[in-house]
PDB file of C-alpha atoms in Angstrom:
ATOM      1  CA  MET Y   1      -2.639  16.354  34.066  1.00 40.00           C
ATOM      2  CA  ALA Y   2       0.023  17.951  36.267  1.00 47.00           C
ATOM      3  CA  ARG Y   3       1.285  15.752  39.048  1.00 66.00           C
ATOM      4  CA  THR Y   4       3.096  16.691  42.181  1.00 82.00           C
ATOM      5  CA  THR Y   5       6.872  16.664  42.469  1.00 93.00           C
ATOM      6  CA  PRO Y   6       9.199  16.917  45.484  1.00 96.00           C
ATOM      7  CA  LEU Y   7      10.020  20.469  44.440  1.00 97.00           C
ATOM      8  CA  GLY Y   8       6.346  21.401  44.109  1.00 96.00           C
ATOM      9  CA  ASP Y   9       5.507  19.856  47.470  1.00 96.00           C
ATOM     10  CA  TYR Y  10       8.311  21.766  49.160  1.00 97.00           C
ATOM     11  CA  LEU Y  11       7.427  25.107  47.582  1.00 97.00           C
ATOM     12  CA  ARG Y  12       3.758  24.696  48.451  1.00 96.00           C
ATOM     13  CA  ALA Y  13       4.486  23.825  52.081  1.00 96.00           C
ATOM     14  CA  ARG Y  14       6.969  26.632  52.611  1.00 96.00           C
ATOM     15  CA  ARG Y  15       4.657  29.150  50.923  1.00 95.00           C
ATOM     16  CA  ALA Y  16       1.872  28.155  53.315  1.00 93.00           C
ATOM     17  CA  ALA Y  17       4.211  28.457  56.310  1.00 92.00           C
ATOM     18  CA  THR Y  18       5.577  31.905  55.407  1.00 91.00           C
ATOM     19  CA  ARG Y  19       3.759  34.748  57.144  1.00 86.00           C
ATOM     20  CA  PRO Y  20       3.113  37.752  54.866  1.00 85.00           C
ATOM     21  CA  GLU Y  21       4.254  40.205  57.528  1.00 81.00           C
ATOM     22  CA  ASP Y  22       7.615  38.439  57.755  1.00 80.00           C
ATOM     23  CA  VAL Y  23       8.391  39.199  54.114  1.00 80.00           C
ATOM     24  CA  GLY Y  24       6.902  42.689  53.964  1.00 77.00           C
ATOM     25  CA  VAL Y  25       3.696  41.734  52.193  1.00 77.00           C
ATOM     26  CA  GLY Y  26       0.539  43.592  53.233  1.00 70.00           C
ATOM     27  CA  SER Y  27      -3.043  42.684  52.437  1.00 66.00           C
ATOM     28  CA  HIS Y  28      -6.246  44.693  52.471  1.00 58.00           C
ATOM     29  CA  THR Y  29      -8.469  41.628  52.223  1.00 64.00           C
ATOM     30  CA  ARG Y  30      -8.952  38.688  54.542  1.00 68.00           C
ATOM     31  CA  ARG Y  31      -6.877  35.660  53.572  1.00 69.00           C
ATOM     32  CA  ARG Y  32      -8.725  32.406  53.076  1.00 72.00           C
ATOM     33  CA  VAL Y  33      -5.621  30.320  53.771  1.00 72.00           C
ATOM     34  CA  PRO Y  34      -2.477  31.007  55.825  1.00 77.00           C
ATOM     35  CA  GLY Y  35       0.776  31.973  54.230  1.00 89.00           C
ATOM     36  CA  LEU Y  36       1.563  33.650  50.960  1.00 92.00           C
ATOM     37  CA  ARG Y  37      -0.391  33.512  47.725  1.00 91.00           C
ATOM     38  CA  ARG Y  38       1.340  32.222  44.607  1.00 93.00           C
ATOM     39  CA  ASP Y  39       1.379  35.648  42.986  1.00 92.00           C
ATOM     40  CA  GLU Y  40       3.074  37.071  46.085  1.00 93.00           C
ATOM     41  CA  VAL Y  41       5.858  34.482  45.996  1.00 95.00           C
ATOM     42  CA  ALA Y  42       6.299  35.063  42.266  1.00 96.00           C
ATOM     43  CA  GLY Y  43       6.497  38.819  42.786  1.00 95.00           C
ATOM     44  CA  LEU Y  44       9.040  38.509  45.586  1.00 95.00           C
ATOM     45  CA  ALA Y  45      11.160  36.160  43.453  1.00 96.00           C
ATOM     46  CA  GLY Y  46      10.895  38.288  40.322  1.00 97.00           C
ATOM     47  CA  ILE Y  47       9.301  35.588  38.163  1.00 97.00           C
ATOM     48  CA  SER Y  48       5.910  35.326  36.489  1.00 96.00           C
ATOM     49  CA  GLN Y  49       2.940  33.917  38.369  1.00 96.00           C
ATOM     50  CA  GLU Y  50       2.359  31.403  35.567  1.00 96.00           C
ATOM     51  CA  TYR Y  51       5.931  30.130  35.786  1.00 96.00           C
ATOM     52  CA  TYR Y  52       5.707  29.770  39.564  1.00 96.00           C
ATOM     53  CA  LEU Y  53       2.435  27.877  39.172  1.00 95.00           C
ATOM     54  CA  ARG Y  54       4.123  25.471  36.753  1.00 95.00           C
ATOM     55  CA  LEU Y  55       6.842  24.817  39.329  1.00 96.00           C
ATOM     56  CA  GLU Y  56       4.363  24.023  42.103  1.00 94.00           C
ATOM     57  CA  GLN Y  57       2.303  21.799  39.822  1.00 93.00           C
ATOM     58  CA  GLY Y  58       5.303  19.904  38.495  1.00 89.00           C
ATOM     59  CA  ARG Y  59       4.857  21.106  34.924  1.00 88.00           C
ATOM     60  CA  ASP Y  60       8.304  22.692  34.878  1.00 83.00           C
ATOM     61  CA  ARG Y  61      11.050  20.537  36.364  1.00 78.00           C
ATOM     62  CA  ALA Y  62      14.219  22.339  35.367  1.00 85.00           C
ATOM     63  CA  PRO Y  63      14.363  25.742  37.073  1.00 94.00           C
ATOM     64  CA  SER Y  64      17.693  27.510  36.936  1.00 95.00           C
ATOM     65  CA  ASP Y  65      19.854  28.010  40.003  1.00 96.00           C
ATOM     66  CA  GLN Y  66      19.111  31.732  39.683  1.00 97.00           C
ATOM     67  CA  VAL Y  67      15.368  31.079  39.992  1.00 97.00           C
ATOM     68  CA  LEU Y  68      15.850  28.681  42.903  1.00 98.00           C
ATOM     69  CA  HIS Y  69      17.996  31.141  44.824  1.00 98.00           C
ATOM     70  CA  ALA Y  70      15.398  33.854  44.181  1.00 98.00           C
ATOM     71  CA  LEU Y  71      12.659  31.587  45.539  1.00 98.00           C
ATOM     72  CA  ALA Y  72      14.795  30.798  48.594  1.00 97.00           C
ATOM     73  CA  ARG Y  73      15.131  34.510  49.302  1.00 96.00           C
ATOM     74  CA  ALA Y  74      11.406  35.084  48.749  1.00 96.00           C
ATOM     75  CA  LEU Y  75      10.510  32.312  51.207  1.00 96.00           C
ATOM     76  CA  ARG Y  76      13.228  33.312  53.694  1.00 95.00           C
ATOM     77  CA  LEU Y  77      14.872  29.900  53.591  1.00 97.00           C
ATOM     78  CA  ASP Y  78      17.994  29.377  55.665  1.00 96.00           C
ATOM     79  CA  ASP Y  79      21.078  27.564  54.342  1.00 97.00           C
ATOM     80  CA  ALA Y  80      19.586  24.149  55.095  1.00 97.00           C
ATOM     81  CA  GLY Y  81      16.350  25.146  53.378  1.00 98.00           C
ATOM     82  CA  LEU Y  82      18.220  26.340  50.295  1.00 98.00           C
ATOM     83  CA  GLN Y  83      20.252  23.136  50.209  1.00 97.00           C
ATOM     84  CA  HIS Y  84      17.037  21.124  50.411  1.00 98.00           C
ATOM     85  CA  LEU Y  85      15.373  23.237  47.719  1.00 97.00           C
ATOM     86  CA  LEU Y  86      18.272  22.629  45.344  1.00 97.00           C
ATOM     87  CA  ARG Y  87      18.151  18.907  46.063  1.00 97.00           C
ATOM     88  CA  MET Y  88      14.385  18.704  45.518  1.00 97.00           C
ATOM     89  CA  SER Y  89      14.801  20.339  42.110  1.00 96.00           C
ATOM     90  CA  THR Y  90      17.116  17.575  40.867  1.00 95.00           C
ATOM     91  CA  VAL Y  91      16.219  14.462  42.884  1.00 95.00           C
ATOM     92  CA  GLN Y  92      15.309  11.436  40.773  1.00 94.00           C
ATOM     93  CA  PRO Y  93      13.272   8.316  41.576  1.00 95.00           C
ATOM     94  CA  LEU Y  94      15.375   5.675  43.289  1.00 94.00           C
ATOM     95  CA  ASP Y  95      14.748   2.140  44.471  1.00 96.00           C
ATOM     96  CA  VAL Y  96      16.010   2.876  47.969  1.00 96.00           C
ATOM     97  CA  ALA Y  97      15.448  -0.677  49.222  1.00 94.00           C
ATOM     98  CA  ALA Y  98      17.584  -2.117  46.418  1.00 96.00           C
ATOM     99  CA  ALA Y  99      20.301   0.479  47.008  1.00 96.00           C
ATOM    100  CA  GLU Y 100      20.346  -0.380  50.717  1.00 95.00           C
ATOM    101  CA  ALA Y 101      20.562  -4.102  49.972  1.00 93.00           C
ATOM    102  CA  ALA Y 102      23.736  -3.465  47.975  1.00 93.00           C
ATOM    103  CA  VAL Y 103      25.530  -1.854  50.929  1.00 93.00           C
ATOM    104  CA  SER Y 104      28.165  -3.970  52.689  1.00 90.00           C
ATOM    105  CA  VAL Y 105      27.076  -4.077  56.317  1.00 90.00           C
ATOM    106  CA  GLU Y 106      30.223  -6.012  57.207  1.00 90.00           C
ATOM    107  CA  ALA Y 107      32.458  -3.134  56.129  1.00 86.00           C
ATOM    108  CA  MET Y 108      30.496  -0.640  58.193  1.00 90.00           C
ATOM    109  CA  SER Y 109      30.413  -3.003  61.172  1.00 92.00           C
ATOM    110  CA  ALA Y 110      34.205  -3.131  61.128  1.00 89.00           C
ATOM    111  CA  ILE Y 111      34.288   0.640  61.592  1.00 86.00           C
ATOM    112  CA  LEU Y 112      32.135   0.461  64.728  1.00 91.00           C
ATOM    113  CA  ASP Y 113      34.121  -2.488  66.086  1.00 86.00           C
ATOM    114  CA  SER Y 114      37.265  -0.376  65.873  1.00 88.00           C
ATOM    115  CA  TRP Y 115      35.697   2.234  68.190  1.00 90.00           C
ATOM    116  CA  PRO Y 116      34.925   0.290  71.397  1.00 88.00           C
ATOM    117  CA  ASN Y 117      35.499   3.418  73.516  1.00 91.00           C
ATOM    118  CA  THR Y 118      33.150   5.598  71.475  1.00 94.00           C
ATOM    119  CA  PRO Y 119      29.342   5.303  71.363  1.00 96.00           C
ATOM    120  CA  ALA Y 120      28.689   5.059  67.625  1.00 96.00           C
ATOM    121  CA  TYR Y 121      25.885   3.964  65.345  1.00 97.00           C
ATOM    122  CA  ILE Y 122      24.787   4.063  61.718  1.00 97.00           C
ATOM    123  CA  ILE Y 123      21.313   5.047  60.534  1.00 97.00           C
ATOM    124  CA  ASN Y 124      19.763   5.008  57.090  1.00 97.00           C
ATOM    125  CA  SER Y 125      18.048   7.916  55.363  1.00 96.00           C
ATOM    126  CA  ARG Y 126      14.743   7.279  57.158  1.00 96.00           C
ATOM    127  CA  HIS Y 127      16.517   7.230  60.543  1.00 97.00           C
ATOM    128  CA  GLU Y 128      16.353   3.508  61.193  1.00 97.00           C
ATOM    129  CA  VAL Y 129      19.294   2.070  63.124  1.00 97.00           C
ATOM    130  CA  VAL Y 130      21.366  -0.128  60.815  1.00 97.00           C
ATOM    131  CA  LEU Y 131      24.246  -0.809  63.205  1.00 96.00           C
ATOM    132  CA  SER Y 132      25.264   0.257  66.710  1.00 96.00           C
ATOM    133  CA  ASN Y 133      28.062  -0.718  69.041  1.00 95.00           C
ATOM    134  CA  ALA Y 134      27.567  -1.904  72.612  1.00 93.00           C
ATOM    135  CA  LEU Y 135      28.528   1.424  74.158  1.00 94.00           C
ATOM    136  CA  ALA Y 136      25.955   3.301  72.071  1.00 95.00           C
ATOM    137  CA  ARG Y 137      23.244   0.840  73.080  1.00 94.00           C
ATOM    138  CA  TRP Y 138      24.167   1.314  76.729  1.00 92.00           C
ATOM    139  CA  VAL Y 139      24.143   5.110  76.514  1.00 93.00           C
ATOM    140  CA  VAL Y 140      20.834   5.235  74.580  1.00 91.00           C
ATOM    141  CA  PRO Y 141      19.161   1.874  75.292  1.00 88.00           C
ATOM    142  CA  LEU Y 142      15.696   2.759  74.009  1.00 84.00           C
ATOM    143  CA  GLY Y 143      16.644   4.238  70.688  1.00 89.00           C
ATOM    144  CA  LEU Y 144      19.803   2.624  69.353  1.00 94.00           C
ATOM    145  CA  GLU Y 145      18.998  -1.072  69.178  1.00 94.00           C
ATOM    146  CA  VAL Y 146      19.569  -2.347  65.647  1.00 95.00           C
ATOM    147  CA  GLY Y 147      16.347  -2.183  63.646  1.00 95.00           C
ATOM    148  CA  ARG Y 148      14.831   0.622  65.705  1.00 96.00           C
ATOM    149  CA  SER Y 149      13.104   3.473  63.913  1.00 97.00           C
ATOM    150  CA  ILE Y 150      14.212   6.595  65.759  1.00 97.00           C
ATOM    151  CA  PRO Y 151      11.073   8.543  64.713  1.00 97.00           C
ATOM    152  CA  GLU Y 152       8.907   5.688  66.014  1.00 97.00           C
ATOM    153  CA  VAL Y 153      10.795   5.759  69.323  1.00 97.00           C
ATOM    154  CA  VAL Y 154      10.471   9.530  69.658  1.00 97.00           C
ATOM    155  CA  PHE Y 155       6.745   9.643  68.922  1.00 98.00           C
ATOM    156  CA  THR Y 156       5.416   6.356  70.321  1.00 97.00           C
ATOM    157  CA  PHE Y 157       7.525   5.506  73.396  1.00 96.00           C
ATOM    158  CA  PRO Y 158       5.911   6.967  76.556  1.00 95.00           C
ATOM    159  CA  GLU Y 159       9.297   7.131  78.299  1.00 92.00           C
ATOM    160  CA  VAL Y 160      10.642   9.386  75.562  1.00 93.00           C
ATOM    161  CA  ARG Y 161       7.549  11.559  75.339  1.00 94.00           C
ATOM    162  CA  ALA Y 162       7.789  12.173  79.085  1.00 93.00           C
ATOM    163  CA  LEU Y 163      11.180  13.854  78.712  1.00 89.00           C
ATOM    164  CA  PRO Y 164      11.107  17.621  79.375  1.00 90.00           C
ATOM    165  CA  THR Y 165      13.076  18.113  76.153  1.00 89.00           C
ATOM    166  CA  TRP Y 166      10.573  16.136  74.059  1.00 95.00           C
ATOM    167  CA  PRO Y 167       9.064  19.083  72.108  1.00 96.00           C
ATOM    168  CA  ALA Y 168      12.495  20.107  70.828  1.00 94.00           C
ATOM    169  CA  LEU Y 169      13.439  16.467  70.196  1.00 93.00           C
ATOM    170  CA  ALA Y 170      10.230  15.876  68.216  1.00 97.00           C
ATOM    171  CA  ASP Y 171      10.755  18.963  66.090  1.00 97.00           C
ATOM    172  CA  ARG Y 172      14.390  18.103  65.419  1.00 95.00           C
ATOM    173  CA  THR Y 173      13.561  14.504  64.506  1.00 96.00           C
ATOM    174  CA  VAL Y 174      10.987  15.462  61.881  1.00 98.00           C
ATOM    175  CA  ARG Y 175      13.226  18.136  60.369  1.00 97.00           C
ATOM    176  CA  ARG Y 176      15.974  15.557  59.924  1.00 96.00           C
ATOM    177  CA  MET Y 177      13.616  12.994  58.453  1.00 97.00           C
ATOM    178  CA  ARG Y 178      12.728  15.584  55.828  1.00 97.00           C
ATOM    179  CA  PHE Y 179      16.314  16.680  55.210  1.00 97.00           C
ATOM    180  CA  TYR Y 180      17.808  13.213  54.785  1.00 97.00           C
ATOM    181  CA  GLY Y 181      14.819  11.161  53.646  1.00 97.00           C
ATOM    182  CA  HIS Y 182      14.510  10.325  49.963  1.00 97.00           C
ATOM    183  CA  PRO Y 183      11.232  11.759  48.626  1.00 96.00           C
ATOM    184  CA  TYR Y 184      10.671   8.683  46.430  1.00 96.00           C
ATOM    185  CA  ASP Y 185      11.179   6.198  49.289  1.00 97.00           C
ATOM    186  CA  PRO Y 186       7.828   4.474  49.967  1.00 96.00           C
ATOM    187  CA  ARG Y 187       8.977   3.234  53.385  1.00 96.00           C
ATOM    188  CA  LEU Y 188       9.706   6.795  54.471  1.00 97.00           C
ATOM    189  CA  HIS Y 189       6.185   7.823  53.546  1.00 97.00           C
ATOM    190  CA  GLU Y 190       4.685   4.722  55.162  1.00 97.00           C
ATOM    191  CA  THR Y 191       6.370   5.674  58.438  1.00 97.00           C
ATOM    192  CA  ALA Y 192       5.269   9.296  58.090  1.00 98.00           C
ATOM    193  CA  THR Y 193       1.674   8.310  57.291  1.00 98.00           C
ATOM    194  CA  ARG Y 194       1.512   5.949  60.275  1.00 98.00           C
ATOM    195  CA  LEU Y 195       2.910   8.518  62.694  1.00 98.00           C
ATOM    196  CA  ALA Y 196       0.734  11.298  61.281  1.00 98.00           C
ATOM    197  CA  THR Y 197      -2.324   9.123  61.885  1.00 97.00           C
ATOM    198  CA  LEU Y 198      -1.252   8.432  65.466  1.00 96.00           C
ATOM    199  CA  ASP Y 199      -0.002  11.856  66.462  1.00 97.00           C
ATOM    200  CA  PRO Y 200      -1.276  15.318  65.454  1.00 97.00           C
ATOM    201  CA  VAL Y 201       2.020  16.843  66.613  1.00 98.00           C
ATOM    202  CA  PHE Y 202       3.929  14.740  64.104  1.00 98.00           C
ATOM    203  CA  ARG Y 203       1.373  15.513  61.399  1.00 98.00           C
ATOM    204  CA  GLY Y 204       1.718  19.255  61.903  1.00 97.00           C
ATOM    205  CA  LEU Y 205       5.519  19.125  61.877  1.00 97.00           C
ATOM    206  CA  TRP Y 206       5.666  16.849  58.833  1.00 98.00           C
ATOM    207  CA  GLU Y 207       3.337  19.033  56.787  1.00 96.00           C
ATOM    208  CA  ARG Y 208       5.566  22.078  57.277  1.00 95.00           C
ATOM    209  CA  HIS Y 209       8.483  20.499  55.352  1.00 97.00           C
ATOM    210  CA  GLU Y 210      11.029  22.192  57.616  1.00 97.00           C
ATOM    211  CA  VAL Y 211      14.531  20.738  57.404  1.00 97.00           C
ATOM    212  CA  ASP Y 212      17.616  20.550  59.577  1.00 94.00           C
ATOM    213  CA  PRO Y 213      20.898  18.736  58.898  1.00 92.00           C
ATOM    214  CA  TYR Y 214      22.501  16.598  61.556  1.00 85.00           C
ATOM    215  CA  TYR Y 215      26.104  17.735  61.723  1.00 87.00           C
ATOM    216  CA  ASP Y 216      27.000  18.157  65.387  1.00 88.00           C
ATOM    217  CA  GLY Y 217      25.567  19.245  68.693  1.00 89.00           C
ATOM    218  CA  ASP Y 218      25.318  18.648  72.416  1.00 91.00           C
ATOM    219  CA  VAL Y 219      23.273  15.876  74.008  1.00 90.00           C
ATOM    220  CA  ARG Y 220      22.698  14.863  77.630  1.00 89.00           C
ATOM    221  CA  PRO Y 221      21.344  11.294  77.690  1.00 89.00           C
ATOM    222  CA  PHE Y 222      20.362   9.829  81.039  1.00 88.00           C
ATOM    223  CA  VAL Y 223      22.582   6.810  81.677  1.00 90.00           C
ATOM    224  CA  GLU Y 224      21.555   4.484  84.487  1.00 86.00           C
ATOM    225  CA  GLY Y 225      23.995   4.761  87.345  1.00 88.00           C
ATOM    226  CA  TYR Y 226      25.537   7.993  86.036  1.00 89.00           C
ATOM    227  CA  GLY Y 227      22.657  10.417  85.596  1.00 90.00           C
ATOM    228  CA  GLN Y 228      22.790  12.859  82.687  1.00 90.00           C
ATOM    229  CA  VAL Y 229      26.022  12.489  80.745  1.00 93.00           C
ATOM    230  CA  ALA Y 230      27.115  15.523  78.714  1.00 94.00           C
ATOM    231  CA  LEU Y 231      28.294  14.449  75.271  1.00 95.00           C
ATOM    232  CA  ARG Y 232      28.984  15.966  71.896  1.00 95.00           C
ATOM    233  CA  HIS Y 233      27.795  14.236  68.744  1.00 93.00           C
ATOM    234  CA  GLN Y 234      29.289  14.317  65.260  1.00 94.00           C
ATOM    235  CA  THR Y 235      27.624  13.008  62.131  1.00 95.00           C
ATOM    236  CA  PHE Y 236      29.226  11.922  58.859  1.00 93.00           C
ATOM    237  CA  VAL Y 237      27.698  10.810  55.580  1.00 93.00           C
ATOM    238  CA  VAL Y 238      28.829   7.276  54.698  1.00 93.00           C
ATOM    239  CA  PRO Y 239      30.144   7.289  51.101  1.00 90.00           C
ATOM    240  CA  ASN Y 240      28.666   4.958  48.476  1.00 90.00           C
ATOM    241  CA  THR Y 241      25.431   4.429  50.403  1.00 94.00           C
ATOM    242  CA  PRO Y 242      21.908   5.771  49.829  1.00 94.00           C
ATOM    243  CA  GLY Y 243      22.148   8.371  52.575  1.00 94.00           C
ATOM    244  CA  TYR Y 244      23.563   6.397  55.516  1.00 96.00           C
ATOM    245  CA  LEU Y 245      24.870   8.478  58.418  1.00 96.00           C
ATOM    246  CA  LEU Y 246      27.616   7.536  60.870  1.00 96.00           C
ATOM    247  CA  CYS Y 247      26.949   9.139  64.255  1.00 96.00           C
ATOM    248  CA  ALA Y 248      29.378   9.203  67.167  1.00 96.00           C
ATOM    249  CA  TYR Y 249      29.314  10.672  70.673  1.00 95.00           C
ATOM    250  CA  HIS Y 250      32.367  11.925  72.520  1.00 94.00           C
ATOM    251  CA  ALA Y 251      33.075  13.593  75.854  1.00 95.00           C
ATOM    252  CA  VAL Y 252      35.445  16.367  76.809  1.00 95.00           C
ATOM    253  CA  PRO Y 253      38.734  14.711  77.851  1.00 95.00           C
ATOM    254  CA  GLY Y 254      39.173  14.688  81.609  1.00 95.00           C
ATOM    255  CA  SER Y 255      35.496  15.401  82.275  1.00 95.00           C
ATOM    256  CA  ASP Y 256      33.088  13.379  84.410  1.00 94.00           C
ATOM    257  CA  SER Y 257      31.399  12.283  81.186  1.00 95.00           C
ATOM    258  CA  ALA Y 258      34.677  10.939  79.801  1.00 95.00           C
ATOM    259  CA  ALA Y 259      35.199   9.007  83.031  1.00 95.00           C
ATOM    260  CA  ALA Y 260      31.672   7.579  82.773  1.00 95.00           C
ATOM    261  CA  LEU Y 261      32.278   6.393  79.188  1.00 95.00           C
ATOM    262  CA  ALA Y 262      35.609   4.820  80.205  1.00 95.00           C
ATOM    263  CA  GLU Y 263      33.972   2.955  83.084  1.00 94.00           C
ATOM    264  CA  LEU Y 264      31.114   1.774  80.871  1.00 94.00           C
ATOM    265  CA  THR Y 265      33.616   0.536  78.288  1.00 93.00           C
ATOM    266  CA  GLU Y 266      35.385  -1.522  80.973  1.00 92.00           C
ATOM    267  CA  ARG Y 267      32.078  -2.953  82.205  1.00 91.00           C
ATOM    268  CA  ILE Y 268      31.086  -3.962  78.667  1.00 89.00           C
ATOM    269  CA  ALA Y 269      34.481  -5.525  78.006  1.00 85.00           C
ATOM    270  CA  GLY Y 270      34.267  -7.419  81.282  1.00 79.00           C
ATOM    271  CA  ALA Y 271      30.809  -8.716  80.486  1.00 70.00           C
ATOM    272  CA  VAL Y 272      31.950  -9.929  77.060  1.00 56.00           C
ATOM    273  CA  GLU Y 273      35.018 -11.635  78.525  1.00 49.00           C
ATOM    274  CA  PHE Y 274      32.928 -13.287  81.257  1.00 47.00           C
ATOM    275  CA  SER Y 275      30.376 -14.583  78.768  1.00 44.00           C
TER     276      SER Y 275
END
């Protein structure tokens, strides 16, 4: 019997989420399900319906790059979607827990310790906080404590859900879980199953398989005593790890936000010295 694969799951979800009118496909009959039919995707990609069916069902696991790029065009995938499609076509089972256990936390901790003036933290592929420095925990106290699951914080903490920016934050969080999460990681799917059971918003977002990398962007966390602090974040993949990300915030030099970070750094240093 055919069994599902990460590639098949992704194709099926994106086919269901693609509106026929967005890709120039008309229909004279009422559709029983949303999205495109398999024969329509196959036609748009220039491949046979039978071959496309084998891809969705996991019976063909070695499509060429030419076929994958054609499917990306047919499904109107952006660059992140194409990157994810290519990854899903080659990803192999991995014992993620064992790979994480082999990572030297001490080496990564030394990196954060060398940045006392920069809020910085490290998350794993399922967006759990592995390490964070004191300044990061002060700037984002709810979400950046070591051991926190950022998706759990976003979807289960009332204080976070009350934020006016929560809908965009929720959408972005799920897209990044999909983009960076390993499809064979049981803990990723345990978290997703738990949140999908608790929250229909999460369930709907997760089922769409939309993806978004986490390179850089602007954030405005509310910092007690300073109000909203405008920061820029940068994200880097940590080499020789199973998908760890190093995330750092920085402020425009000379800005009020830079002054706030400098003052917080002094307060933290003073508290450490006093203790």
